[in-house]
Coordinates of C-alpha atoms in Angstrom, one line a residue:
X490 CA -44.3 17.2 -21.9
X491 CA -41.8 17.2 -24.1
X492 CA -39.2 14.0 -24.5
X493 CA -36.5 14.9 -22.8
X494 CA -37.6 17.1 -19.0
X495 CA -35.5 20.2 -18.4
X496 CA -35.1 19.0 -14.5
X497 CA -34.8 15.0 -13.2
X498 CA -35.7 15.3 -9.7
X499 CA -34.1 12.6 -7.7
X500 CA -34.9 11.7 -4.0
X501 CA -33.6 8.9 -2.5
X502 CA -36.4 7.0 -0.3
X503 CA -35.9 5.1 3.9
X504 CA -38.1 4.6 6.4
X505 CA -39.7 8.6 5.8
X506 CA -43.5 7.6 6.5
X507 CA -44.6 10.3 8.1
X508 CA -42.5 12.5 5.9
X509 CA -42.7 11.7 2.9
X510 CA -46.4 12.7 1.2
X511 CA -45.2 16.5 1.8
X512 CA -41.9 16.5 0.2
X513 CA -43.2 14.5 -3.1
X514 CA -46.5 17.7 -2.5
X515 CA -43.8 20.3 -2.4
X516 CA -42.6 19.6 -5.7
X517 CA -45.8 18.5 -7.1
X518 CA -47.5 22.1 -6.4
X519 CA -43.9 23.1 -8.2
X520 CA -44.4 26.4 -11.0
X521 CA -42.5 24.6 -12.9
X522 CA -43.5 21.3 -14.7
X523 CA -41.2 20.4 -17.3
X524 CA -39.7 17.5 -15.4
X525 CA -39.0 13.5 -14.7
X526 CA -38.8 12.9 -11.0
X527 CA -36.5 9.8 -9.3
X528 CA -38.0 8.2 -6.6
X529 CA -35.7 5.5 -5.0
X530 CA -37.5 3.8 -2.8
X531 CA -33.8 2.3 -0.8
X532 CA -35.5 -1.0 1.0
X533 CA -37.2 0.8 3.2
X534 CA -39.0 -1.0 5.7
X535 CA -41.7 0.8 6.6
X536 CA -45.3 2.0 4.5
X537 CA -42.5 4.9 2.3
X538 CA -42.3 2.9 -0.4
X539 CA -46.4 2.3 -1.0
X540 CA -47.1 6.1 -0.3
X541 CA -44.2 7.8 -3.7
X542 CA -45.9 4.5 -5.0
X543 CA -50.0 5.9 -5.0
X544 CA -48.1 9.4 -6.1
X545 CA -47.1 7.2 -8.7
X546 CA -49.7 6.0 -10.5
X547 CA -51.8 10.1 -10.8
X548 CA -48.3 11.6 -11.9
X549 CA -46.4 9.3 -15.0
X550 CA -43.8 11.9 -14.0
X551 CA -43.0 10.5 -10.8
X552 CA -41.5 7.3 -11.5
X553 CA -40.5 4.8 -8.2
X554 CA -37.6 2.2 -8.6
X555 CA -37.8 -0.6 -5.9
X556 CA -34.2 -1.6 -4.6
X557 CA -32.6 -3.3 -1.9
X558 CA -31.3 -1.2 1.3
X559 CA -28.1 -0.2 -0.2
X560 CA -28.1 4.3 1.7
X561 CA -28.8 7.6 0.6
X562 CA -25.4 7.5 -2.0
X563 CA -26.4 3.9 -3.5
X564 CA -29.8 5.4 -4.8
X565 CA -28.8 8.2 -6.2
X566 CA -27.0 7.0 -7.8
X567 CA -29.4 4.6 -9.2
X568 CA -31.1 7.0 -10.1
X569 CA -28.2 9.5 -12.3
X570 CA -27.5 7.1 -14.6
X571 CA -31.6 6.6 -14.8
X572 CA -31.4 10.5 -15.5
X573 CA -32.5 11.9 -18.6
X574 CA -32.4 15.6 -17.5
X575 CA -30.7 19.2 -18.8
X576 CA -30.3 19.3 -15.2
X577 CA -30.5 17.4 -12.2
X578 CA -31.9 18.5 -9.2
X579 CA -31.4 16.1 -5.6
X580 CA -34.5 16.4 -2.9
X581 CA -34.3 15.2 0.8
X582 CA -37.2 13.0 1.4
X583 CA -38.1 14.4 4.5
X584 CA -38.1 18.3 3.8
X585 CA -39.4 20.6 1.5
X586 CA -38.8 23.3 -1.1
X587 CA -40.9 26.3 -1.9
X588 CA -43.4 26.4 -5.2
X589 CA -41.0 28.8 -7.2
X590 CA -38.1 27.3 -6.2
X591 CA -37.6 25.3 -10.0
X592 CA -38.2 28.2 -12.5
X593 CA -36.5 30.0 -10.7
X594 CA -33.3 27.8 -10.5
X595 CA -33.9 26.6 -14.0
X596 CA -33.9 30.5 -15.6
X597 CA -31.0 31.2 -13.7
X598 CA -28.7 27.7 -15.1
X599 CA -30.2 28.9 -18.7
X600 CA -29.5 32.1 -18.7
X601 CA -26.1 32.2 -17.4
X602 CA -25.3 28.5 -19.1
X603 CA -24.9 27.7 -15.5
X604 CA -23.1 24.1 -14.8
X605 CA -24.2 24.9 -11.4
X606 CA -26.3 26.6 -9.6
X607 CA -26.3 27.5 -6.1
X608 CA -29.2 29.3 -3.4
X609 CA -30.0 30.0 -0.4
X610 CA -31.7 28.1 1.9
X611 CA -33.8 27.6 5.4
X612 CA -32.5 25.7 8.6
X613 CA -36.1 24.7 10.8
X614 CA -35.1 23.1 14.2
X615 CA -38.1 22.1 15.6
X616 CA -38.0 22.3 20.0
X617 CA -41.4 20.3 20.2
X618 CA -44.2 18.3 17.4
X619 CA -45.2 22.3 16.1
X620 CA -42.8 24.5 16.9
X621 CA -39.3 25.5 15.2
X622 CA -37.1 27.8 14.7
X623 CA -35.5 29.1 11.6
X624 CA -32.1 30.1 10.1
X625 CA -31.9 31.7 7.3
X626 CA -28.4 30.3 5.7
X627 CA -27.2 32.8 2.2
X628 CA -24.9 34.8 0.3
X629 CA -25.2 37.6 -1.8
X630 CA -26.3 36.6 -5.6
X631 CA -23.7 37.0 -8.1
X632 CA -22.1 34.9 -11.6
X633 CA -19.3 33.7 -11.7
X634 CA -18.3 32.5 -15.5
X635 CA -14.8 31.2 -15.0
X636 CA -13.2 29.1 -12.7
X637 CA -10.1 31.5 -10.9
X638 CA -13.4 33.6 -10.2
X639 CA -15.4 31.5 -8.3
X640 CA -12.0 29.9 -6.7
X641 CA -11.1 33.1 -5.3
X642 CA -14.6 33.6 -3.6
X643 CA -15.8 30.3 -2.8
X644 CA -15.3 31.1 1.4
X645 CA -17.8 33.2 1.2
X646 CA -20.0 30.1 0.7
X647 CA -18.3 27.7 2.0
X648 CA -18.2 30.2 5.3
X649 CA -22.0 30.2 4.9
X650 CA -22.8 26.8 5.1
X651 CA -23.7 26.7 0.6
X652 CA -21.6 24.3 -0.3
X653 CA -21.8 21.4 1.1
X654 CA -25.3 19.8 0.4
X655 CA -26.6 19.2 -2.9
X656 CA -30.5 19.8 -2.2
X657 CA -29.8 23.8 -3.2
X658 CA -28.7 23.2 -6.4
X659 CA -29.3 22.7 -9.4
X660 CA -26.0 20.6 -11.0
X661 CA -25.9 20.2 -15.0
X662 CA -26.4 17.3 -16.2
X663 CA -24.4 17.3 -18.8
X664 CA -21.0 18.1 -16.6
X665 CA -21.6 15.6 -14.2
X666 CA -22.0 13.1 -16.8
X667 CA -19.0 14.1 -17.9
X668 CA -16.9 13.4 -15.2
X669 CA -18.9 10.4 -14.2
X670 CA -19.0 11.9 -10.6
X671 CA -21.4 9.9 -8.5
X672 CA -22.4 10.0 -4.1
X673 CA -19.3 8.0 -2.5
X674 CA -20.7 4.9 -0.7
X675 CA -19.8 6.7 3.0
X676 CA -21.0 8.2 5.4
X677 CA -22.7 11.9 4.7
X678 CA -22.0 11.8 1.0
X679 CA -23.2 14.9 0.4
X680 CA -19.7 16.7 1.1
X681 CA -17.4 14.1 -1.3
X682 CA -19.6 15.0 -4.0
X683 CA -19.7 18.4 -3.8
X684 CA -16.2 18.6 -4.1
X685 CA -15.8 16.1 -7.3
X686 CA -18.4 18.9 -8.9
X687 CA -16.6 22.4 -7.7
X688 CA -13.5 21.0 -8.4
X689 CA -13.7 22.1 -11.6
X690 CA -16.6 23.9 -12.2
X691 CA -16.2 27.2 -14.2
X692 CA -19.5 28.6 -15.2
X693 CA -21.8 29.3 -11.3
X694 CA -25.0 31.7 -10.4
X695 CA -25.6 31.8 -7.0
X696 CA -29.7 33.2 -5.7
X697 CA -29.7 34.5 -2.4
X698 CA -33.4 33.5 -2.8
X699 CA -34.0 30.8 -0.6
X700 CA -36.5 27.9 -1.4
X701 CA -35.5 24.3 0.5
X702 CA -36.6 23.6 3.8
X703 CA -34.1 22.0 5.8
X704 CA -35.8 20.0 8.2
X705 CA -34.2 19.5 11.7
X706 CA -34.2 17.4 15.6
X707 CA -36.0 14.8 14.2
X708 CA -34.8 12.6 16.3
X709 CA -33.8 9.7 14.2
X710 CA -31.8 12.0 11.7
X711 CA -28.2 11.4 11.5
X712 CA -27.3 14.9 12.3
X713 CA -29.5 13.8 15.8
X714 CA -27.6 11.0 17.6
X715 CA -23.6 9.6 18.6
X716 CA -21.2 8.6 15.7
X717 CA -18.7 6.7 17.2
X718 CA -16.3 8.2 13.7
X719 CA -17.9 12.0 13.6
X720 CA -14.0 12.9 14.6
X721 CA -11.8 10.4 12.2
X722 CA -14.5 11.7 9.5
X723 CA -14.4 15.4 10.1
X724 CA -10.8 15.1 9.9
X725 CA -10.7 13.6 6.7
X726 CA -13.5 16.3 5.4
X727 CA -10.0 18.7 6.8
X728 CA -8.0 17.4 4.4
X729 CA -10.4 17.2 2.0
X730 CA -11.2 21.7 1.9
X731 CA -7.3 21.1 1.8
X732 CA -6.7 19.4 -0.8
X733 CA -8.7 21.2 -3.1
X734 CA -7.4 24.4 -2.6
X735 CA -4.7 22.8 -3.5
X736 CA -5.8 22.1 -7.0
X737 CA -7.6 26.0 -6.9
X738 CA -4.1 27.2 -6.3
X739 CA -5.4 29.3 -3.4
X740 CA -3.7 30.5 -0.8
X741 CA -5.1 33.8 0.3
X742 CA -5.8 34.7 3.9
X743 CA -9.5 34.7 3.6
X744 CA -10.2 31.3 2.3
X745 CA -7.0 29.8 4.7
X746 CA -8.5 31.2 7.7
X747 CA -11.9 30.2 6.7
X748 CA -10.1 26.3 6.7
X749 CA -8.8 26.6 10.1
X750 CA -12.0 27.9 11.9
X751 CA -14.4 25.7 9.9
X752 CA -12.0 23.0 11.2
X753 CA -11.9 24.4 15.3
X754 CA -15.6 24.6 14.4
X755 CA -16.0 20.8 13.9
X756 CA -13.4 19.6 16.8
X757 CA -16.2 21.8 19.0
X758 CA -18.9 19.5 18.2
X759 CA -16.2 16.1 18.0
X760 CA -16.1 17.0 21.8
X761 CA -19.8 17.2 22.2
X762 CA -20.1 14.6 20.5
X763 CA -18.3 12.3 23.0
X764 CA -20.0 13.6 25.4
X765 CA -23.3 12.5 23.8
X766 CA -26.1 11.5 26.1
X767 CA -26.3 8.8 23.7
X768 CA -22.7 8.0 24.1
X769 CA -21.8 4.4 26.4
X770 CA -17.8 5.3 27.2
X771 CA -17.5 5.9 30.4
X772 CA -16.2 8.7 31.8
X773 CA -12.6 7.9 31.3
X774 CA -13.2 6.7 28.5
X775 CA -14.8 10.3 27.2
X776 CA -11.1 11.7 28.8
X777 CA -9.4 9.6 27.0
X778 CA -11.1 10.4 23.3
X779 CA -11.1 14.0 24.2
X780 CA -7.4 14.3 25.0
X781 CA -6.6 12.8 21.8
X782 CA -8.8 15.5 19.7
X783 CA -7.1 18.4 22.0
X784 CA -3.9 17.0 21.2
X785 CA -4.3 17.5 17.2
X786 CA -1.7 19.0 16.2
X787 CA -4.0 20.5 13.6
X788 CA -5.5 22.9 16.5
X789 CA -2.1 24.7 17.3
X790 CA -2.0 25.4 13.4
X791 CA -5.4 27.2 12.9
X792 CA -5.7 28.8 16.8
X793 CA -2.7 30.9 14.7
X794 CA -5.0 31.7 11.8
X795 CA -8.5 31.1 12.7
X796 CA -10.4 33.7 13.8
X797 CA -13.7 33.2 16.1
X798 CA -16.5 35.1 15.1
X799 CA -18.5 35.2 18.3
X800 CA -17.8 35.8 21.9
X801 CA -19.0 32.0 22.4
X802 CA -16.4 30.2 20.4
X803 CA -13.4 32.3 21.7
X804 CA -14.8 30.8 24.7
X805 CA -15.7 27.5 23.8
X806 CA -12.1 27.0 22.1
X807 CA -9.9 28.4 25.6
X808 CA -10.2 25.4 27.1
X809 CA -9.9 22.8 23.4
X810 CA -6.1 25.2 22.4
X811 CA -5.1 24.9 25.8
X812 CA -5.1 20.8 26.2
X813 CA -7.1 20.8 29.2
X814 CA -9.0 17.8 29.3
X815 CA -11.2 18.7 32.3
X816 CA -12.2 21.5 31.2
X817 CA -12.6 20.6 28.1
X818 CA -14.5 18.1 29.4
X819 CA -17.4 19.8 31.5
X820 CA -17.6 22.6 29.1
X821 CA -18.5 19.6 26.3
X822 CA -20.4 18.1 28.7
X823 CA -22.6 21.9 29.1
X824 CA -23.0 21.9 25.8
X825 CA -24.5 18.3 25.4
X826 CA -26.9 19.1 28.6
X827 CA -28.3 22.0 26.2
X828 CA -29.1 19.9 22.9
X829 CA -30.6 17.1 24.8
X830 CA -32.9 19.4 27.0
X831 CA -33.4 22.7 25.2
X832 CA -33.1 22.1 21.8
X833 CA -34.6 25.9 21.1
X834 CA -31.8 26.8 23.3
X835 CA -29.8 25.4 21.7
X836 CA -30.4 25.9 17.8
X837 CA -30.6 29.6 18.7
X838 CA -26.5 29.3 20.1
X839 CA -25.1 27.3 17.1
X840 CA -26.6 29.6 14.6
X841 CA -25.1 33.2 16.7
X842 CA -21.5 30.5 16.6

């Protein structure tokens, strides 16, 4: 292998002893081999770090960094500073990738002198220990060679959930380091990091090919539990979306509709978070929280622009847009019940929203 590897793979590790071996194996089985694999053990209290050390002893492309627990953003940032590859790739330690992912991404980037490659992926939602349903996330392949062309179509990629996560992307290291881009120490750090990448990006390749398997429904997953700060975080993210489109000077109808619909769909999730079975608030407190959410003026503003894509979403939004706490509460209780009792049905309905 050359002194400078073509790709630096970065993976934070914390309490994933049941899954991390599969993630590592999916990289070792790649058809592309010219990489360094930087694994950051973020003070994991289980045997995750030892498992990674075992793999590193057998393959000198793997380097395991052990640090005190500081969260996934800090773990990724430590590795970014150490990375020497021409491109950066971020892997989550409880997911896995198809064998040709790195090779295909690298070839796309090289052929088109890309600063960013975005690919499709799979969401594998497990409804028991062995069975799952798969959602296909992708957008038609395309190459964008200037900022304006990319910014005009970015709404499609946001709409199809392709721009929020880091693991379906290959990043040009020189671009990341030119702007000193790092993962912020915040909840759901992926999105603000990618927004910082997208802010001034010029050359982007999009591939409809799917490689990455995002595994959903682990009991300890961030996406499966109650989060008392979810609503505040979604409001913050909405402002970030408005700000980047203002910075881009993009104000077309398609983009405005996407931003508005995205906001309302996430309000539904915020209300469900309140009625989540793991939320310890009393019924009165839950209704009070829901009232404060659905009274937000953003709902009325976005409701004038958004065009829900399914009849189900139109129905779900009716009591929210009407400001009716009673019906919003019981509607959300039903969603929470389905989510806790039948994850397969919940995932199916969510995919069709």
